[in-house]
């Protein structure tokens, strides 16, 4: 049996899907694949869903069972070995919950990230002081060292927006985000300045839903939609609720969130007017 873990890497997710496709193409049933490994069907299903680690001997035996050419097997095993290596964020595992490590993994390979935020500036656009204030509120019993680690993790995540192959980030936020004082006027002024600067980047689109719009489709809570250039990966939604968060990839679920984003995008201030909207709020501070 592979080791169960809370959050697979994106590489493991993709290879699990490829294993499933190769099995189906070869006409091999779950039962036949399980017998080849001398395990039960559940183990094969969990490998394909990336719910367990990809043990290389198991992967090799499965590929042989599926009639895969040796050259392709060698290439697949090299990819599996790479996918099993922890991501850069693993060194922050002392302050990074398992359930959120998948989020960071998805964020790092997405080609497009669309987000709705009703309360706070998205992590990828936060200043260090804004992030520090917010994290100290979110983890009131953490030590100063833990706070420093959480801030460092958030700041390192932001580097992906400066990568040549980084994603396009499109954020729709409520006006509440800009009115809610996090850290006082000085911190908020610096944060709004940073949003203005970020909105001028070619790979960042920022819109604000003003109070005057009233109720809108996204009022259930914050969420992010990840889109990938990796063919095997469908769009994935990360949605936060009152009692937790989840990852959704069913087409009907993703379509509902995508529709909400599109509708909010038409209700929000056009991106070309975001800077003037932000400057107006900054003057009030």
PDB file of C-alpha atoms in Angstrom, residues 1-209:
ATOM      1  CA  UNK A   1       0.000   0.000   0.000  1.00  0.00           C
ATOM      2  CA  UNK A   2       1.184   3.562  -0.689  1.00  0.00           C
ATOM      3  CA  UNK A   3       1.208   6.074   2.098  1.00  0.00           C
ATOM      4  CA  UNK A   4      -1.996   8.067   2.385  1.00  0.00           C
ATOM      5  CA  UNK A   5      -1.552  11.792   2.647  1.00  0.00           C
ATOM      6  CA  UNK A   6      -3.765  14.810   2.780  1.00  0.00           C
ATOM      7  CA  UNK A   7      -2.467  16.698  -0.250  1.00  0.00           C
ATOM      8  CA  UNK A   8      -0.933  15.263  -3.421  1.00  0.00           C
ATOM      9  CA  UNK A   9       1.312  17.312  -5.660  1.00  0.00           C
ATOM     10  CA  UNK A  10      -0.072  18.411  -9.008  1.00  0.00           C
ATOM     11  CA  UNK A  11       2.426  16.081 -10.676  1.00  0.00           C
ATOM     12  CA  UNK A  12       0.982  13.102  -8.799  1.00  0.00           C
ATOM     13  CA  UNK A  13      -2.541  14.143  -9.789  1.00  0.00           C
ATOM     14  CA  UNK A  14      -1.586  14.298 -13.462  1.00  0.00           C
ATOM     15  CA  UNK A  15       0.265  10.967 -13.431  1.00  0.00           C
ATOM     16  CA  UNK A  16      -2.636   9.318 -11.616  1.00  0.00           C
ATOM     17  CA  UNK A  17      -4.944  10.471 -14.412  1.00  0.00           C
ATOM     18  CA  UNK A  18      -2.479   9.160 -17.010  1.00  0.00           C
ATOM     19  CA  UNK A  19      -2.391   5.778 -15.260  1.00  0.00           C
ATOM     20  CA  UNK A  20      -6.174   5.659 -15.440  1.00  0.00           C
ATOM     21  CA  UNK A  21      -6.168   6.565 -19.141  1.00  0.00           C
ATOM     22  CA  UNK A  22      -3.521   3.933 -19.949  1.00  0.00           C
ATOM     23  CA  UNK A  23      -5.456   1.274 -18.017  1.00  0.00           C
ATOM     24  CA  UNK A  24      -8.697   2.097 -19.808  1.00  0.00           C
ATOM     25  CA  UNK A  25      -6.970   2.230 -23.213  1.00  0.00           C
ATOM     26  CA  UNK A  26      -5.490  -1.222 -22.558  1.00  0.00           C
ATOM     27  CA  UNK A  27      -8.903  -2.570 -21.569  1.00  0.00           C
ATOM     28  CA  UNK A  28      -7.633  -3.634 -18.140  1.00  0.00           C
ATOM     29  CA  UNK A  29     -10.162  -3.692 -15.290  1.00  0.00           C
ATOM     30  CA  UNK A  30      -9.474  -2.528 -11.742  1.00  0.00           C
ATOM     31  CA  UNK A  31      -9.553  -6.155 -10.649  1.00  0.00           C
ATOM     32  CA  UNK A  32      -6.993  -7.218 -13.244  1.00  0.00           C
ATOM     33  CA  UNK A  33      -4.689  -4.330 -12.351  1.00  0.00           C
ATOM     34  CA  UNK A  34      -5.001  -5.114  -8.643  1.00  0.00           C
ATOM     35  CA  UNK A  35      -4.147  -8.798  -9.207  1.00  0.00           C
ATOM     36  CA  UNK A  36      -0.982  -7.781 -11.059  1.00  0.00           C
ATOM     37  CA  UNK A  37       0.132  -5.881  -7.948  1.00  0.00           C
ATOM     38  CA  UNK A  38      -1.226  -8.445  -5.448  1.00  0.00           C
ATOM     39  CA  UNK A  39      -3.297  -5.711  -3.802  1.00  0.00           C
ATOM     40  CA  UNK A  40      -6.994  -4.887  -3.667  1.00  0.00           C
ATOM     41  CA  UNK A  41      -8.863  -2.702  -6.147  1.00  0.00           C
ATOM     42  CA  UNK A  42      -8.972   0.191  -3.699  1.00  0.00           C
ATOM     43  CA  UNK A  43      -5.205   0.639  -3.928  1.00  0.00           C
ATOM     44  CA  UNK A  44      -5.330   0.993  -7.733  1.00  0.00           C
ATOM     45  CA  UNK A  45      -8.244   3.429  -7.532  1.00  0.00           C
ATOM     46  CA  UNK A  46      -6.416   5.521  -4.943  1.00  0.00           C
ATOM     47  CA  UNK A  47      -3.266   5.603  -7.075  1.00  0.00           C
ATOM     48  CA  UNK A  48      -5.267   6.948 -10.003  1.00  0.00           C
ATOM     49  CA  UNK A  49      -6.869   9.571  -7.766  1.00  0.00           C
ATOM     50  CA  UNK A  50      -3.475  10.518  -6.229  1.00  0.00           C
ATOM     51  CA  UNK A  51      -4.762   9.626  -2.789  1.00  0.00           C
ATOM     52  CA  UNK A  52      -1.628   7.560  -2.140  1.00  0.00           C
ATOM     53  CA  UNK A  53       1.971   8.037  -3.181  1.00  0.00           C
ATOM     54  CA  UNK A  54       3.177   6.607  -6.509  1.00  0.00           C
ATOM     55  CA  UNK A  55       5.418   3.714  -5.508  1.00  0.00           C
ATOM     56  CA  UNK A  56       7.738   3.224  -8.461  1.00  0.00           C
ATOM     57  CA  UNK A  57       7.676  -0.634  -8.440  1.00  0.00           C
ATOM     58  CA  UNK A  58       3.866  -0.518  -8.466  1.00  0.00           C
ATOM     59  CA  UNK A  59       3.826   2.012 -11.303  1.00  0.00           C
ATOM     60  CA  UNK A  60       6.295  -0.017 -13.351  1.00  0.00           C
ATOM     61  CA  UNK A  61       4.298  -3.250 -12.895  1.00  0.00           C
ATOM     62  CA  UNK A  62       1.057  -1.527 -13.883  1.00  0.00           C
ATOM     63  CA  UNK A  63       2.582  -0.039 -17.017  1.00  0.00           C
ATOM     64  CA  UNK A  64       3.956  -3.455 -17.998  1.00  0.00           C
ATOM     65  CA  UNK A  65       0.500  -4.918 -17.437  1.00  0.00           C
ATOM     66  CA  UNK A  66      -0.952  -2.252 -19.734  1.00  0.00           C
ATOM     67  CA  UNK A  67       1.487  -3.196 -22.514  1.00  0.00           C
ATOM     68  CA  UNK A  68       3.378   0.109 -22.356  1.00  0.00           C
ATOM     69  CA  UNK A  69       6.645   0.348 -24.299  1.00  0.00           C
ATOM     70  CA  UNK A  70       9.790   0.280 -22.154  1.00  0.00           C
ATOM     71  CA  UNK A  71      10.917   3.739 -23.313  1.00  0.00           C
ATOM     72  CA  UNK A  72       7.589   5.208 -22.192  1.00  0.00           C
ATOM     73  CA  UNK A  73       7.811   3.291 -18.910  1.00  0.00           C
ATOM     74  CA  UNK A  74      11.255   4.756 -18.199  1.00  0.00           C
ATOM     75  CA  UNK A  75       9.959   8.260 -18.964  1.00  0.00           C
ATOM     76  CA  UNK A  76       6.885   7.760 -16.769  1.00  0.00           C
ATOM     77  CA  UNK A  77       8.996   6.501 -13.851  1.00  0.00           C
ATOM     78  CA  UNK A  78      11.271   9.543 -14.093  1.00  0.00           C
ATOM     79  CA  UNK A  79       8.203  11.801 -13.970  1.00  0.00           C
ATOM     80  CA  UNK A  80       6.804   9.850 -10.998  1.00  0.00           C
ATOM     81  CA  UNK A  81      10.062  10.187  -9.099  1.00  0.00           C
ATOM     82  CA  UNK A  82      10.027  13.938  -9.737  1.00  0.00           C
ATOM     83  CA  UNK A  83       6.345  14.216  -8.762  1.00  0.00           C
ATOM     84  CA  UNK A  84       7.003  12.445  -5.469  1.00  0.00           C
ATOM     85  CA  UNK A  85       9.496  15.117  -4.438  1.00  0.00           C
ATOM     86  CA  UNK A  86       8.033  17.740  -2.092  1.00  0.00           C
ATOM     87  CA  UNK A  87       7.481  21.226  -3.527  1.00  0.00           C
ATOM     88  CA  UNK A  88       9.410  24.306  -2.376  1.00  0.00           C
ATOM     89  CA  UNK A  89       6.705  24.987   0.200  1.00  0.00           C
ATOM     90  CA  UNK A  90       7.539  21.729   2.012  1.00  0.00           C
ATOM     91  CA  UNK A  91      10.095  23.604   4.078  1.00  0.00           C
ATOM     92  CA  UNK A  92       7.171  25.605   5.504  1.00  0.00           C
ATOM     93  CA  UNK A  93       5.311  22.441   6.542  1.00  0.00           C
ATOM     94  CA  UNK A  94       5.522  23.508  10.190  1.00  0.00           C
ATOM     95  CA  UNK A  95       3.081  26.368   9.464  1.00  0.00           C
ATOM     96  CA  UNK A  96       1.390  25.113   6.270  1.00  0.00           C
ATOM     97  CA  UNK A  97      -1.674  22.902   6.825  1.00  0.00           C
ATOM     98  CA  UNK A  98      -1.816  19.781   4.637  1.00  0.00           C
ATOM     99  CA  UNK A  99      -5.129  20.868   3.132  1.00  0.00           C
ATOM    100  CA  UNK A 100      -3.608  24.146   1.929  1.00  0.00           C
ATOM    101  CA  UNK A 101      -0.425  22.657   0.474  1.00  0.00           C
ATOM    102  CA  UNK A 102      -2.491  21.421  -2.485  1.00  0.00           C
ATOM    103  CA  UNK A 103      -3.676  25.011  -3.005  1.00  0.00           C
ATOM    104  CA  UNK A 104      -0.072  26.241  -3.222  1.00  0.00           C
ATOM    105  CA  UNK A 105       0.765  23.402  -5.602  1.00  0.00           C
ATOM    106  CA  UNK A 106      -2.173  24.258  -7.908  1.00  0.00           C
ATOM    107  CA  UNK A 107      -1.366  27.956  -7.703  1.00  0.00           C
ATOM    108  CA  UNK A 108       2.186  27.297  -8.831  1.00  0.00           C
ATOM    109  CA  UNK A 109       1.267  25.558 -12.095  1.00  0.00           C
ATOM    110  CA  UNK A 110      -1.932  27.389 -13.036  1.00  0.00           C
ATOM    111  CA  UNK A 111      -1.947  29.422 -16.233  1.00  0.00           C
ATOM    112  CA  UNK A 112      -4.919  31.493 -15.057  1.00  0.00           C
ATOM    113  CA  UNK A 113      -6.272  32.227 -11.589  1.00  0.00           C
ATOM    114  CA  UNK A 114      -9.643  33.918 -11.170  1.00  0.00           C
ATOM    115  CA  UNK A 115     -10.655  34.882  -7.668  1.00  0.00           C
ATOM    116  CA  UNK A 116     -13.457  36.489  -5.724  1.00  0.00           C
ATOM    117  CA  UNK A 117     -12.668  38.079  -2.346  1.00  0.00           C
ATOM    118  CA  UNK A 118     -15.393  39.593  -0.136  1.00  0.00           C
ATOM    119  CA  UNK A 119     -13.301  40.495   2.918  1.00  0.00           C
ATOM    120  CA  UNK A 120      -9.531  40.646   2.435  1.00  0.00           C
ATOM    121  CA  UNK A 121      -6.934  41.424  -0.200  1.00  0.00           C
ATOM    122  CA  UNK A 122      -5.903  38.142  -1.894  1.00  0.00           C
ATOM    123  CA  UNK A 123      -2.687  36.646  -0.548  1.00  0.00           C
ATOM    124  CA  UNK A 124      -0.860  37.122  -3.862  1.00  0.00           C
ATOM    125  CA  UNK A 125      -1.478  40.889  -3.680  1.00  0.00           C
ATOM    126  CA  UNK A 126      -0.885  41.589   0.012  1.00  0.00           C
ATOM    127  CA  UNK A 127       1.893  43.782   1.351  1.00  0.00           C
ATOM    128  CA  UNK A 128       4.077  42.280   4.045  1.00  0.00           C
ATOM    129  CA  UNK A 129       2.575  44.446   6.805  1.00  0.00           C
ATOM    130  CA  UNK A 130      -0.996  43.758   5.717  1.00  0.00           C
ATOM    131  CA  UNK A 131      -0.216  40.030   5.636  1.00  0.00           C
ATOM    132  CA  UNK A 132       1.458  40.163   9.046  1.00  0.00           C
ATOM    133  CA  UNK A 133      -1.531  41.905  10.611  1.00  0.00           C
ATOM    134  CA  UNK A 134      -4.017  39.513   9.022  1.00  0.00           C
ATOM    135  CA  UNK A 135      -2.052  36.389   9.954  1.00  0.00           C
ATOM    136  CA  UNK A 136      -1.600  37.543  13.535  1.00  0.00           C
ATOM    137  CA  UNK A 137      -5.395  37.840  13.777  1.00  0.00           C
ATOM    138  CA  UNK A 138      -5.961  34.484  12.103  1.00  0.00           C
ATOM    139  CA  UNK A 139      -3.467  32.675  14.353  1.00  0.00           C
ATOM    140  CA  UNK A 140      -3.733  34.544  17.670  1.00  0.00           C
ATOM    141  CA  UNK A 141      -1.973  31.838  19.667  1.00  0.00           C
ATOM    142  CA  UNK A 142       1.000  31.410  17.326  1.00  0.00           C
ATOM    143  CA  UNK A 143       4.519  32.375  18.347  1.00  0.00           C
ATOM    144  CA  UNK A 144       6.370  35.292  16.778  1.00  0.00           C
ATOM    145  CA  UNK A 145       8.589  32.775  14.961  1.00  0.00           C
ATOM    146  CA  UNK A 146       5.535  31.040  13.495  1.00  0.00           C
ATOM    147  CA  UNK A 147       4.143  34.388  12.400  1.00  0.00           C
ATOM    148  CA  UNK A 148       7.417  35.225  10.650  1.00  0.00           C
ATOM    149  CA  UNK A 149       7.284  31.855   8.863  1.00  0.00           C
ATOM    150  CA  UNK A 150       3.697  32.357   7.710  1.00  0.00           C
ATOM    151  CA  UNK A 151       4.509  35.832   6.396  1.00  0.00           C
ATOM    152  CA  UNK A 152       7.621  34.517   4.609  1.00  0.00           C
ATOM    153  CA  UNK A 153       5.554  31.772   2.959  1.00  0.00           C
ATOM    154  CA  UNK A 154       2.986  34.276   1.729  1.00  0.00           C
ATOM    155  CA  UNK A 155       5.645  36.601   0.352  1.00  0.00           C
ATOM    156  CA  UNK A 156       7.411  33.722  -1.439  1.00  0.00           C
ATOM    157  CA  UNK A 157       4.121  32.647  -3.034  1.00  0.00           C
ATOM    158  CA  UNK A 158       3.882  36.081  -4.647  1.00  0.00           C
ATOM    159  CA  UNK A 159       7.052  35.505  -6.666  1.00  0.00           C
ATOM    160  CA  UNK A 160       5.101  33.442  -9.202  1.00  0.00           C
ATOM    161  CA  UNK A 161       3.488  36.656 -10.539  1.00  0.00           C
ATOM    162  CA  UNK A 162       6.946  37.840 -11.606  1.00  0.00           C
ATOM    163  CA  UNK A 163       7.860  34.626 -13.412  1.00  0.00           C
ATOM    164  CA  UNK A 164       7.926  34.753 -17.233  1.00  0.00           C
ATOM    165  CA  UNK A 165       5.605  31.716 -17.240  1.00  0.00           C
ATOM    166  CA  UNK A 166       3.549  32.971 -14.305  1.00  0.00           C
ATOM    167  CA  UNK A 167      -0.249  32.908 -14.327  1.00  0.00           C
ATOM    168  CA  UNK A 168      -2.668  35.658 -15.223  1.00  0.00           C
ATOM    169  CA  UNK A 169      -4.414  36.727 -12.017  1.00  0.00           C
ATOM    170  CA  UNK A 170      -7.920  38.162 -12.334  1.00  0.00           C
ATOM    171  CA  UNK A 171      -9.447  39.260  -9.048  1.00  0.00           C
ATOM    172  CA  UNK A 172     -12.912  40.606  -8.300  1.00  0.00           C
ATOM    173  CA  UNK A 173     -13.144  42.008  -4.773  1.00  0.00           C
ATOM    174  CA  UNK A 174     -15.885  43.705  -2.816  1.00  0.00           C
ATOM    175  CA  UNK A 175     -15.466  47.332  -1.784  1.00  0.00           C
ATOM    176  CA  UNK A 176     -15.561  45.963   1.765  1.00  0.00           C
ATOM    177  CA  UNK A 177     -12.002  44.705   1.223  1.00  0.00           C
ATOM    178  CA  UNK A 178     -10.784  48.281   0.840  1.00  0.00           C
ATOM    179  CA  UNK A 179     -12.902  49.720   3.646  1.00  0.00           C
ATOM    180  CA  UNK A 180     -12.038  47.118   6.275  1.00  0.00           C
ATOM    181  CA  UNK A 181      -9.118  48.579   8.210  1.00  0.00           C
ATOM    182  CA  UNK A 182      -6.370  45.971   8.600  1.00  0.00           C
ATOM    183  CA  UNK A 183      -3.477  47.387  10.603  1.00  0.00           C
ATOM    184  CA  UNK A 184      -4.679  50.995  10.536  1.00  0.00           C
ATOM    185  CA  UNK A 185      -4.608  53.797   7.929  1.00  0.00           C
ATOM    186  CA  UNK A 186      -0.862  53.635   7.247  1.00  0.00           C
ATOM    187  CA  UNK A 187      -0.946  49.922   6.434  1.00  0.00           C
ATOM    188  CA  UNK A 188      -4.075  50.351   4.324  1.00  0.00           C
ATOM    189  CA  UNK A 189      -2.592  53.250   2.352  1.00  0.00           C
ATOM    190  CA  UNK A 190       0.472  51.166   1.528  1.00  0.00           C
ATOM    191  CA  UNK A 191      -1.748  48.231   0.633  1.00  0.00           C
ATOM    192  CA  UNK A 192      -3.893  50.268  -1.743  1.00  0.00           C
ATOM    193  CA  UNK A 193      -0.739  51.730  -3.321  1.00  0.00           C
ATOM    194  CA  UNK A 194       0.429  48.158  -3.871  1.00  0.00           C
ATOM    195  CA  UNK A 195      -2.898  47.227  -5.462  1.00  0.00           C
ATOM    196  CA  UNK A 196      -2.615  50.203  -7.816  1.00  0.00           C
ATOM    197  CA  UNK A 197       0.909  49.152  -8.762  1.00  0.00           C
ATOM    198  CA  UNK A 198      -0.167  45.510  -9.203  1.00  0.00           C
ATOM    199  CA  UNK A 199      -3.143  46.445 -11.376  1.00  0.00           C
ATOM    200  CA  UNK A 200      -0.729  47.995 -13.868  1.00  0.00           C
ATOM    201  CA  UNK A 201       1.000  44.658 -14.486  1.00  0.00           C
ATOM    202  CA  UNK A 202       0.050  42.952 -17.757  1.00  0.00           C
ATOM    203  CA  UNK A 203      -0.757  39.668 -15.993  1.00  0.00           C
ATOM    204  CA  UNK A 204      -2.994  41.176 -13.279  1.00  0.00           C
ATOM    205  CA  UNK A 205      -6.616  42.234 -13.742  1.00  0.00           C
ATOM    206  CA  UNK A 206      -8.293  43.823 -10.743  1.00  0.00           C
ATOM    207  CA  UNK A 207     -11.942  44.807 -10.379  1.00  0.00           C
ATOM    208  CA  UNK A 208     -13.953  46.146  -7.443  1.00  0.00           C
ATOM    209  CA  UNK A 209     -17.650  45.537  -6.801  1.00  0.00           C
TER     210      UNK A 209
END
